[in-house]
Short mmCIF file of C-alpha atoms in Angstrom, two decimals:
data_model
loop_
_atom_site.label_atom_id
_atom_site.label_comp_id
_atom_site.label_asym_id
_atom_site.label_seq_id
_atom_site.Cartn_x
_atom_site.Cartn_y
_atom_site.Cartn_z
CA UNK E 1 -66.84 -50.26 141.47
CA UNK E 2 -70.13 -49.32 143.24
CA UNK E 3 -69.87 -49.06 147.28
CA UNK E 4 -70.99 -52.15 149.40
CA UNK E 5 -74.94 -51.52 149.99
CA UNK E 6 -76.84 -53.04 152.41
CA UNK E 7 -80.66 -52.50 151.39
CA UNK E 8 -82.22 -54.39 154.21
CA UNK E 9 -84.13 -51.97 155.59
CA UNK E 10 -84.21 -48.57 153.27
CA UNK E 11 -85.37 -45.86 154.61
CA UNK E 12 -87.05 -43.54 152.04
CA UNK E 13 -87.21 -39.71 153.66
CA UNK E 14 -90.37 -37.64 153.52
CA UNK E 15 -89.62 -34.03 154.61
CA UNK E 16 -93.39 -33.36 155.23
CA UNK E 17 -93.81 -36.56 157.01
CA UNK E 18 -90.40 -35.99 159.16
CA UNK E 19 -92.07 -32.65 160.22
CA UNK E 20 -91.18 -30.65 162.34
CA UNK E 21 -88.49 -32.53 163.15
CA UNK E 22 -85.57 -31.61 160.39
CA UNK E 23 -85.20 -34.94 158.13
CA UNK E 24 -81.52 -35.54 159.07
CA UNK E 25 -82.65 -35.75 162.82
CA UNK E 26 -85.22 -38.42 161.92
CA UNK E 27 -82.30 -40.64 159.65
CA UNK E 28 -79.79 -40.25 162.50
CA UNK E 29 -82.79 -42.10 164.88
CA UNK E 30 -83.40 -44.17 162.34
CA UNK E 31 -80.35 -45.08 161.56
CA UNK E 32 -79.37 -45.78 164.87
CA UNK E 33 -82.26 -48.23 164.99
CA UNK E 34 -81.00 -50.38 162.26
CA UNK E 35 -81.61 -48.75 158.99
CA UNK E 36 -79.07 -49.60 156.67
CA UNK E 37 -79.24 -47.38 153.71
CA UNK E 38 -81.31 -44.21 153.39
CA UNK E 39 -83.07 -42.37 150.10
CA UNK E 40 -83.46 -38.63 150.60
CA UNK E 41 -86.68 -37.97 148.39
CA UNK E 42 -88.49 -34.64 148.53
CA UNK E 43 -90.21 -34.07 145.28
CA UNK E 44 -91.12 -30.45 146.46
CA UNK E 45 -87.84 -29.37 147.18
CA UNK E 46 -85.65 -26.90 144.83
CA UNK E 47 -82.38 -28.47 143.90
CA UNK E 48 -80.58 -25.85 146.15
CA UNK E 49 -82.65 -26.99 149.40
CA UNK E 50 -82.32 -30.63 147.99
CA UNK E 51 -78.64 -30.28 148.11
CA UNK E 52 -78.54 -29.02 151.27
CA UNK E 53 -80.99 -31.75 152.94
CA UNK E 54 -78.91 -34.57 151.40
CA UNK E 55 -75.11 -32.70 152.96
CA UNK E 56 -77.44 -33.00 156.19
CA UNK E 57 -78.36 -36.71 155.85
CA UNK E 58 -74.74 -37.58 154.57
CA UNK E 59 -73.37 -35.76 157.77
CA UNK E 60 -75.93 -37.48 160.07
CA UNK E 61 -74.80 -41.16 158.67
CA UNK E 62 -71.44 -39.93 158.60
CA UNK E 63 -70.72 -42.33 161.87
CA UNK E 64 -72.97 -45.10 160.21
CA UNK E 65 -69.99 -46.02 157.16
CA UNK E 66 -71.72 -48.97 156.08
CA UNK E 67 -75.36 -46.65 155.43
CA UNK E 68 -75.18 -45.76 151.93
CA UNK E 69 -77.12 -42.58 150.82
CA UNK E 70 -79.12 -42.31 147.42
CA UNK E 71 -80.42 -39.21 145.89
CA UNK E 72 -84.06 -39.76 144.69
CA UNK E 73 -84.09 -38.48 140.62
CA UNK E 74 -82.03 -35.21 141.06
CA UNK E 75 -78.93 -36.54 139.46
CA UNK E 76 -77.21 -33.17 139.60
CA UNK E 77 -77.62 -33.33 143.01
CA UNK E 78 -75.98 -36.67 143.79
CA UNK E 79 -73.03 -35.81 141.50
CA UNK E 80 -72.49 -32.68 143.95
CA UNK E 81 -72.69 -34.29 147.27
CA UNK E 82 -70.66 -37.16 145.96
CA UNK E 83 -73.51 -39.54 147.00
CA UNK E 84 -73.48 -43.21 146.96
CA UNK E 85 -76.02 -42.99 144.47
CA UNK E 86 -79.17 -42.10 142.26
CA UNK E 87 -82.65 -43.93 142.54
CA UNK E 88 -85.17 -42.46 139.25
CA UNK E 89 -88.60 -43.25 138.42
CA UNK E 90 -90.07 -44.32 135.13
CA UNK E 91 -90.46 -40.64 134.13
CA UNK E 92 -87.37 -39.66 134.91
CA UNK E 93 -84.31 -39.44 132.86
CA UNK E 94 -83.58 -42.69 131.76
CA UNK E 95 -81.25 -44.99 133.35
CA UNK E 96 -78.81 -45.33 130.82
CA UNK E 97 -78.63 -41.74 130.11
CA UNK E 98 -77.96 -41.29 134.26
CA UNK E 99 -75.54 -44.02 134.58
CA UNK E 100 -73.22 -42.02 131.51
CA UNK E 101 -73.89 -39.02 133.98
CA UNK E 102 -72.47 -40.56 137.39
CA UNK E 103 -70.19 -42.93 136.12
CA UNK E 104 -69.54 -46.67 137.14
CA UNK E 105 -69.12 -46.11 140.89
CA UNK E 106 -72.26 -45.06 142.06
CA UNK E 107 -75.36 -46.57 142.44
CA UNK E 108 -78.45 -46.48 140.70
CA UNK E 109 -82.02 -47.65 141.24
CA UNK E 110 -85.22 -47.58 139.24
CA UNK E 111 -88.64 -48.21 140.26
CA UNK E 112 -90.53 -50.84 138.41
CA UNK E 113 -94.53 -51.41 138.81
CA UNK E 114 -95.23 -54.28 136.68
CA UNK E 115 -93.77 -57.49 134.70
CA UNK E 116 -93.10 -55.11 131.56
CA UNK E 117 -90.68 -52.32 133.16
CA UNK E 118 -89.25 -55.25 134.63
CA UNK E 119 -88.24 -57.52 131.48
CA UNK E 120 -87.29 -53.70 129.79
CA UNK E 121 -84.75 -53.07 133.26
CA UNK E 122 -83.62 -56.68 132.33
CA UNK E 123 -82.76 -55.51 129.10
CA UNK E 124 -80.88 -53.10 129.60
CA UNK E 125 -76.88 -53.00 129.58
CA UNK E 126 -75.18 -55.03 132.13
CA UNK E 127 -74.35 -52.70 134.87
CA UNK E 128 -76.48 -50.02 134.06
CA UNK E 129 -79.16 -50.85 137.25
CA UNK E 130 -77.54 -52.13 140.29
CA UNK E 131 -81.53 -52.25 142.28
CA UNK E 132 -84.94 -52.21 141.47
CA UNK E 133 -87.48 -50.78 143.97
CA UNK E 134 -90.92 -52.84 143.25
CA UNK E 135 -94.05 -51.13 143.52
CA UNK E 136 -96.31 -50.62 145.25
CA UNK E 137 -96.59 -53.77 147.35
CA UNK E 138 -99.78 -52.57 148.94
CA UNK E 139 -101.75 -48.96 147.97
CA UNK E 140 -99.80 -46.06 150.03
CA UNK E 141 -101.02 -42.67 150.83
CA UNK E 142 -97.46 -40.73 150.51
CA UNK E 143 -97.61 -41.98 146.59
CA UNK E 144 -101.40 -41.86 145.46
CA UNK E 145 -100.28 -41.61 141.96
CA UNK E 146 -98.42 -45.01 142.24
CA UNK E 147 -99.94 -47.64 140.42
CA UNK E 148 -102.25 -51.09 140.89
CA UNK E 149 -100.76 -52.99 144.17
CA UNK E 150 -98.65 -55.91 142.86
CA UNK E 151 -99.23 -58.14 146.41
CA UNK E 152 -97.21 -60.15 147.88
CA UNK E 153 -97.39 -62.38 144.99
CA UNK E 154 -96.54 -60.05 142.67
CA UNK E 155 -94.00 -58.86 144.62
CA UNK E 156 -92.33 -62.79 144.89
CA UNK E 157 -92.32 -63.24 141.25
CA UNK E 158 -90.70 -60.19 140.35
CA UNK E 159 -88.19 -60.11 143.05
CA UNK E 160 -87.28 -63.53 141.67
CA UNK E 161 -86.94 -62.52 138.27
CA UNK E 162 -85.07 -59.57 139.32
CA UNK E 163 -82.65 -61.53 140.67
CA UNK E 164 -82.22 -64.38 138.36
CA UNK E 165 -81.24 -61.29 136.38
CA UNK E 166 -78.42 -59.79 138.72
CA UNK E 167 -80.39 -57.30 139.82
CA UNK E 168 -80.38 -56.44 143.45
CA UNK E 169 -84.70 -55.97 144.64
CA UNK E 170 -86.52 -53.96 147.30
CA UNK E 171 -90.02 -53.62 147.86
CA UNK E 172 -92.16 -50.29 149.19
CA UNK E 173 -95.48 -49.29 149.46
CA UNK E 174 -97.45 -49.12 152.14
CA UNK E 175 -94.94 -51.67 154.41
CA UNK E 176 -95.75 -51.17 158.31
CA UNK E 177 -93.69 -52.98 161.31
CA UNK E 178 -96.72 -55.58 160.96
CA UNK E 179 -96.41 -56.65 157.55
CA UNK E 180 -92.92 -56.54 157.14
CA UNK E 181 -92.14 -60.46 157.84
CA UNK E 182 -94.14 -61.29 155.22
CA UNK E 183 -92.60 -58.81 152.71
CA UNK E 184 -89.26 -59.96 153.48
CA UNK E 185 -90.31 -63.64 153.00
CA UNK E 186 -90.89 -62.91 149.34
CA UNK E 187 -87.44 -62.75 148.79
CA UNK E 188 -86.53 -59.43 148.61
CA UNK E 189 -83.26 -57.94 149.11
CA UNK E 190 -84.82 -55.45 151.20
CA UNK E 191 -88.14 -53.15 151.95
CA UNK E 192 -88.29 -49.79 151.97
CA UNK E 193 -90.18 -47.94 154.59
CA UNK E 194 -91.54 -44.11 154.24
CA UNK E 195 -94.05 -43.65 156.97
CA UNK E 196 -93.61 -46.52 159.08
CA UNK E 197 -90.23 -44.55 159.96
CA UNK E 198 -90.79 -41.13 158.93
CA UNK E 199 -93.92 -40.73 161.33
CA UNK E 200 -92.97 -42.65 163.73
CA UNK E 201 -92.62 -40.99 167.33
CA UNK E 202 -89.18 -42.74 168.33
CA UNK E 203 -87.85 -43.38 164.66
CA UNK E 204 -84.80 -45.39 166.87
CA UNK E 205 -87.50 -47.58 167.94
CA UNK E 206 -89.25 -47.93 165.27
CA UNK E 207 -86.16 -49.02 163.31
CA UNK E 208 -85.38 -51.75 165.87
CA UNK E 209 -89.25 -53.16 165.18
CA UNK E 210 -88.95 -53.77 161.78
CA UNK E 211 -85.27 -55.00 161.76
CA UNK E 212 -86.55 -57.51 164.48
CA UNK E 213 -89.50 -58.38 162.04
CA UNK E 214 -87.15 -58.82 158.99
CA UNK E 215 -85.26 -61.06 160.97
CA UNK E 216 -87.82 -63.30 161.50
CA UNK E 217 -88.08 -64.15 158.24
CA UNK E 218 -84.59 -64.34 156.48
CA UNK E 219 -80.78 -63.57 157.27
CA UNK E 220 -80.93 -60.05 158.51
CA UNK E 221 -77.77 -58.62 155.94
CA UNK E 222 -77.76 -58.77 152.15
CA UNK E 223 -74.39 -57.65 151.10
CA UNK E 224 -73.50 -56.97 147.91
CA UNK G 26 -63.08 -22.09 126.86
CA UNK G 27 -66.46 -20.81 126.61
CA UNK G 28 -68.21 -21.04 122.91
CA UNK G 29 -68.55 -17.51 121.34
CA UNK G 30 -71.79 -16.50 122.80
CA UNK G 31 -73.85 -13.47 120.71
CA UNK G 32 -76.37 -12.86 123.28
CA UNK G 33 -77.64 -10.11 120.68
CA UNK G 34 -81.36 -11.45 120.58
CA UNK G 35 -82.45 -14.05 122.96
CA UNK G 36 -85.06 -16.41 122.66
CA UNK G 37 -86.14 -17.98 126.04
CA UNK G 38 -88.51 -20.60 124.93
CA UNK G 39 -92.02 -21.59 126.24
CA UNK G 40 -93.67 -24.26 125.71
CA UNK G 41 -96.98 -23.55 126.15
CA UNK G 42 -96.74 -19.92 124.56
CA UNK G 43 -95.42 -21.98 121.52
CA UNK G 44 -98.41 -24.12 121.51
CA UNK G 45 -99.61 -25.59 119.39
CA UNK G 46 -96.74 -25.57 117.14
CA UNK G 47 -93.32 -27.45 118.24
CA UNK G 48 -90.77 -25.16 120.32
CA UNK G 49 -88.33 -26.53 117.92
CA UNK G 50 -90.44 -25.12 114.88
CA UNK G 51 -90.80 -21.97 116.54
CA UNK G 52 -87.07 -21.80 117.66
CA UNK G 53 -86.03 -22.78 113.68
CA UNK G 54 -88.21 -20.14 111.96
CA UNK G 55 -87.27 -17.18 114.78
CA UNK G 56 -83.21 -18.07 114.12
CA UNK G 57 -84.09 -17.60 110.68
CA UNK G 58 -84.75 -14.26 111.52
CA UNK G 59 -82.22 -13.41 113.16
CA UNK G 60 -82.13 -14.99 116.93
CA UNK G 61 -78.79 -15.54 117.86
CA UNK G 62 -79.10 -17.60 120.98
CA UNK G 63 -81.69 -20.26 122.61
CA UNK G 64 -82.33 -20.96 126.22
CA UNK G 65 -84.77 -23.78 126.64
CA UNK G 66 -86.78 -23.32 129.72
CA UNK G 67 -90.02 -25.51 130.67
CA UNK G 68 -90.78 -25.38 134.58
CA UNK G 69 -93.02 -28.00 133.98
CA UNK G 70 -91.80 -30.25 131.68
CA UNK G 71 -89.99 -33.84 133.40
CA UNK G 72 -86.56 -33.93 132.99
CA UNK G 73 -86.64 -36.66 130.53
CA UNK G 74 -88.77 -34.46 128.40
CA UNK G 75 -86.61 -31.54 129.01
CA UNK G 76 -83.62 -33.34 127.26
CA UNK G 77 -86.07 -34.51 124.90
CA UNK G 78 -86.68 -30.91 124.06
CA UNK G 79 -83.22 -29.84 124.37
CA UNK G 80 -82.04 -32.18 121.72
CA UNK G 81 -85.16 -31.40 119.17
CA UNK G 82 -83.67 -27.20 119.71
CA UNK G 83 -80.36 -28.30 119.30
CA UNK G 84 -81.23 -29.83 115.92
CA UNK G 85 -83.49 -27.19 114.74
CA UNK G 86 -80.52 -24.65 115.36
CA UNK G 87 -77.81 -26.75 113.85
CA UNK G 88 -77.28 -24.90 110.44
CA UNK G 89 -76.85 -21.64 112.31
CA UNK G 90 -73.69 -22.58 114.08
CA UNK G 91 -73.01 -19.68 116.21
CA UNK G 92 -76.43 -19.94 117.64
CA UNK G 93 -75.43 -21.36 121.17
CA UNK G 94 -78.01 -23.46 123.36
CA UNK G 95 -78.40 -22.98 126.57
CA UNK G 96 -80.30 -24.87 129.13
CA UNK G 97 -82.81 -23.27 132.02
CA UNK G 98 -81.64 -24.73 135.50
CA UNK G 99 -81.23 -28.82 134.59
CA UNK G 100 -77.58 -29.24 134.78
CA UNK G 101 -78.30 -32.59 134.27
CA UNK G 102 -79.91 -32.12 131.05
CA UNK G 103 -77.45 -30.05 129.93
CA UNK G 104 -74.38 -32.55 130.48
CA UNK G 105 -76.37 -35.04 128.70
CA UNK G 106 -77.45 -32.48 125.68
CA UNK G 107 -73.58 -31.40 125.56
CA UNK G 108 -75.76 -27.76 125.53
CA UNK G 109 -73.32 -25.04 125.37
CA UNK G 110 -74.23 -23.33 128.56
CA UNK G 111 -76.68 -23.45 131.41
CA UNK G 112 -78.99 -20.66 132.95
CA UNK G 113 -79.90 -20.61 136.48
CA UNK G 114 -81.75 -18.95 138.82
CA UNK G 115 -81.36 -17.45 142.14
CA UNK G 116 -83.11 -20.16 144.04
CA UNK G 117 -81.38 -22.81 141.77
CA UNK G 118 -78.64 -24.63 142.50
CA UNK G 119 -75.34 -22.40 143.49
CA UNK G 120 -73.79 -21.48 140.74
CA UNK G 121 -70.40 -21.60 142.38
CA UNK G 122 -71.57 -25.31 142.93
CA UNK G 123 -73.17 -25.70 139.04
CA UNK G 124 -69.53 -24.23 137.55
CA UNK G 125 -67.95 -27.53 139.54
CA UNK G 126 -70.45 -29.36 137.44
CA UNK G 127 -70.21 -28.16 133.79
CA UNK G 128 -66.75 -27.41 133.74
CA UNK G 129 -64.62 -24.42 132.40
CA UNK G 130 -66.25 -25.20 128.50
CA UNK G 131 -70.35 -24.25 129.14
CA UNK G 132 -71.79 -20.91 129.54
CA UNK G 133 -73.20 -20.41 132.77
CA UNK G 134 -75.86 -17.47 133.41
CA UNK G 135 -77.99 -16.49 136.42
CA UNK G 136 -80.88 -14.04 136.74
CA UNK G 137 -80.35 -11.37 138.69
CA UNK G 138 -83.23 -9.21 140.02
CA UNK G 139 -81.79 -6.19 142.44
CA UNK G 140 -78.40 -4.53 143.22
CA UNK G 141 -77.84 -7.12 145.94
CA UNK G 142 -77.92 -9.63 143.74
CA UNK G 143 -75.56 -8.16 140.80
CA UNK G 144 -73.18 -7.49 143.64
CA UNK G 145 -73.30 -10.49 145.05
CA UNK G 146 -72.81 -11.86 141.60
CA UNK G 147 -69.89 -9.76 140.54
CA UNK G 148 -68.42 -11.46 144.07
CA UNK G 149 -68.04 -14.36 142.56
CA UNK G 150 -64.67 -16.23 141.55
CA UNK G 151 -63.50 -14.73 138.18
CA UNK G 152 -65.01 -17.46 135.78
CA UNK G 153 -67.86 -18.63 137.65
CA UNK G 154 -70.01 -16.52 136.00
CA UNK G 155 -70.32 -15.49 132.23
CA UNK G 156 -73.63 -13.65 132.19
CA UNK G 157 -76.43 -11.76 134.11
CA UNK G 158 -79.91 -11.33 133.17
CA UNK G 159 -81.11 -8.57 134.89
CA UNK G 160 -84.82 -8.89 135.01
CA UNK G 161 -87.43 -8.08 135.12
CA UNK G 162 -87.21 -4.81 132.57
CA UNK G 163 -91.16 -4.78 133.18
CA UNK G 164 -93.73 -6.70 134.71
CA UNK G 165 -94.34 -9.57 132.64
CA UNK G 166 -97.21 -12.21 132.30
CA UNK G 167 -94.84 -15.20 131.51
CA UNK G 168 -93.35 -14.82 134.81
CA UNK G 169 -95.71 -13.41 137.54
CA UNK G 170 -93.59 -14.47 140.29
CA UNK G 171 -90.56 -12.17 139.35
CA UNK G 172 -89.78 -9.28 141.53
CA UNK G 173 -90.19 -5.61 141.03
CA UNK G 174 -89.69 -3.99 137.48
CA UNK G 175 -85.94 -2.28 137.02
CA UNK G 176 -87.27 -0.21 134.20
CA UNK G 177 -84.73 1.64 132.14
CA UNK G 178 -82.51 3.37 134.68
CA UNK G 179 -82.16 0.04 136.55
CA UNK G 180 -81.10 -1.60 133.44
CA UNK G 181 -78.59 0.81 132.67
CA UNK G 182 -77.13 1.14 135.77
CA UNK G 183 -76.94 -2.90 136.35
CA UNK G 184 -75.40 -3.55 132.90
CA UNK G 185 -73.00 -0.31 133.08
CA UNK G 186 -71.85 -2.59 136.86
CA UNK G 187 -72.01 -6.16 135.13
CA UNK G 188 -69.55 -5.18 132.34
CA UNK G 189 -67.65 -3.21 134.56
CA UNK G 190 -67.05 -6.54 136.32
CA UNK G 191 -66.63 -8.42 132.89
CA UNK G 192 -69.89 -10.13 132.86
CA UNK G 193 -72.22 -9.93 129.47
CA UNK G 194 -75.31 -8.30 130.45
CA UNK G 195 -79.12 -9.51 129.10
CA UNK G 196 -82.34 -7.81 129.79
CA UNK G 197 -85.39 -9.67 129.99
CA UNK G 198 -89.00 -9.16 131.03
CA UNK G 199 -91.85 -7.49 129.58
CA UNK G 200 -89.91 -6.58 125.70
CA UNK G 201 -91.64 -6.50 123.04
CA UNK G 202 -90.63 -5.21 119.17
CA UNK G 203 -91.95 -1.85 120.42
CA UNK G 204 -89.41 -1.33 123.27
CA UNK G 205 -86.69 -3.08 122.11
CA UNK G 206 -84.78 -0.18 120.71
CA UNK G 207 -84.87 1.39 124.27
CA UNK G 208 -83.88 -1.46 126.27
CA UNK G 209 -80.75 -2.09 123.89
CA UNK G 210 -80.02 2.05 123.91
CA UNK G 211 -79.39 0.87 128.14
CA UNK G 212 -75.92 -0.62 126.88
CA UNK G 213 -77.16 -3.98 127.35
CA UNK G 214 -75.09 -6.79 125.53
CA UNK G 215 -78.47 -8.04 124.12
CA UNK G 216 -82.48 -8.90 125.39
CA UNK G 217 -84.19 -12.11 126.23
CA UNK G 218 -87.10 -12.08 124.53
CA UNK G 219 -90.19 -15.03 125.27
CA UNK G 220 -93.83 -13.87 124.18
CA UNK G 221 -92.82 -11.46 121.61
CA UNK G 222 -91.31 -14.74 120.16
CA UNK G 223 -92.87 -17.51 121.20
CA UNK G 224 -96.87 -16.07 120.78
CA UNK G 225 -95.77 -14.54 117.04
CA UNK G 226 -97.73 -15.93 114.28
CA UNK G 227 -94.27 -15.67 112.17
CA UNK G 228 -91.73 -15.88 114.36
CA UNK G 229 -89.16 -15.52 111.74
CA UNK G 230 -90.95 -12.07 110.81
CA UNK G 231 -90.76 -11.13 114.36
CA UNK G 232 -87.41 -12.04 114.93
CA UNK G 233 -86.28 -9.99 111.69
CA UNK G 234 -88.44 -6.72 113.27
CA UNK G 235 -86.47 -7.13 116.78
CA UNK G 236 -83.57 -7.20 114.88
CA UNK G 237 -84.17 -4.04 112.79
CA UNK G 238 -85.33 -2.54 116.08
CA UNK G 239 -81.86 -3.59 117.66
CA UNK G 240 -80.09 -2.24 114.82
CA UNK G 241 -81.53 1.61 115.51
CA UNK G 242 -79.88 2.00 118.60
CA UNK G 243 -76.31 -0.17 118.68
CA UNK G 244 -74.64 -2.15 116.61
CA UNK G 245 -75.91 -5.76 116.04
CA UNK G 246 -73.19 -7.95 117.03
CA UNK G 247 -72.26 -8.32 120.18
CA UNK G 248 -69.49 -11.54 120.41
CA UNK G 249 -67.62 -12.55 123.72
#
């Protein structure tokens, strides 16, 4: 059985953007402000460093037991850290392979940037995937290689299709506090943010503001 | 229990150097000439591509059942491919972590480039490691970031210490056919080659020549 997962405000870490602060410090502060889930992402770290980073993030949220920690891409690191889940992209190991490795008790998310990719995800055996990350809503400097922006209308359509197929859907890509409410209004289960929290001078305050914006458009908690 | 492992002539693949030939074709040809073990290494490949590459190499050696296929670094890929083992560097996941992931039935090798690194390897719990790769014998263009060359005397000392501690030892780094016999004479269990086979116009012939050179100095087969 998967752990309960609340993706309402889903922080994806960026080590450089957090700096010079340790990522775990930013995570701790952001969770205090209302972040509900954390994905540890560092494409430049060695697996050894990524494992240490993941464990530091897990320690930072240990007093917030509802907050899941998911590892981006590195299945081996997720297994060693006993993380709550893994999130992979279209170029990573296939989700069927990843599910075989992580077993039935971990969350598995997949980035999706088009209707065709979503249709492929929906065609997977039931229980393979838990969540799709729809991206990018808007273009974003933290992922310059992302595909064309989906826009709010695109997010709305893909989120509806994902949820009809039994998958949670989150939106990612260029979401600031000023835009959070309109993204939430598309019907996604949550929003992912990178810059809006990792570059914030006060991540607690920034997370609180994001949660308030999300609360303006929809119920604050979605637990699957 | 680990699979029987013969590291006498241990091919480490380099996708670029093999090109434009598929790596698996070079492996098949080299095994026909006497390669006894293969390590799939491609630091630039995505995990998805590395998994496909590993499976192609496994298929290429399926008619040579004594030839183990080991994956460099990527524990997740090794597990998914059900490879015979994993080889990691000093900056990869720690070998204790890797052993925890791969279980007791897979080979585990570690690159070692100094006496201090070897001593650390020998201090690990028994059964953690199977093999150390001593490197570099000489400096090599395929690994410009490798440490200072150990030379034949250095290899001799480290190989003796490794074997006294129950680990197999192979030498790697700049070994050509012309130098294979003197490396084998240091007492290592085998030699690793990259360029000498991956760039060979005829990998079968090149492997045969290497085996003949190795046979000049020591028994051809060492099975643990």
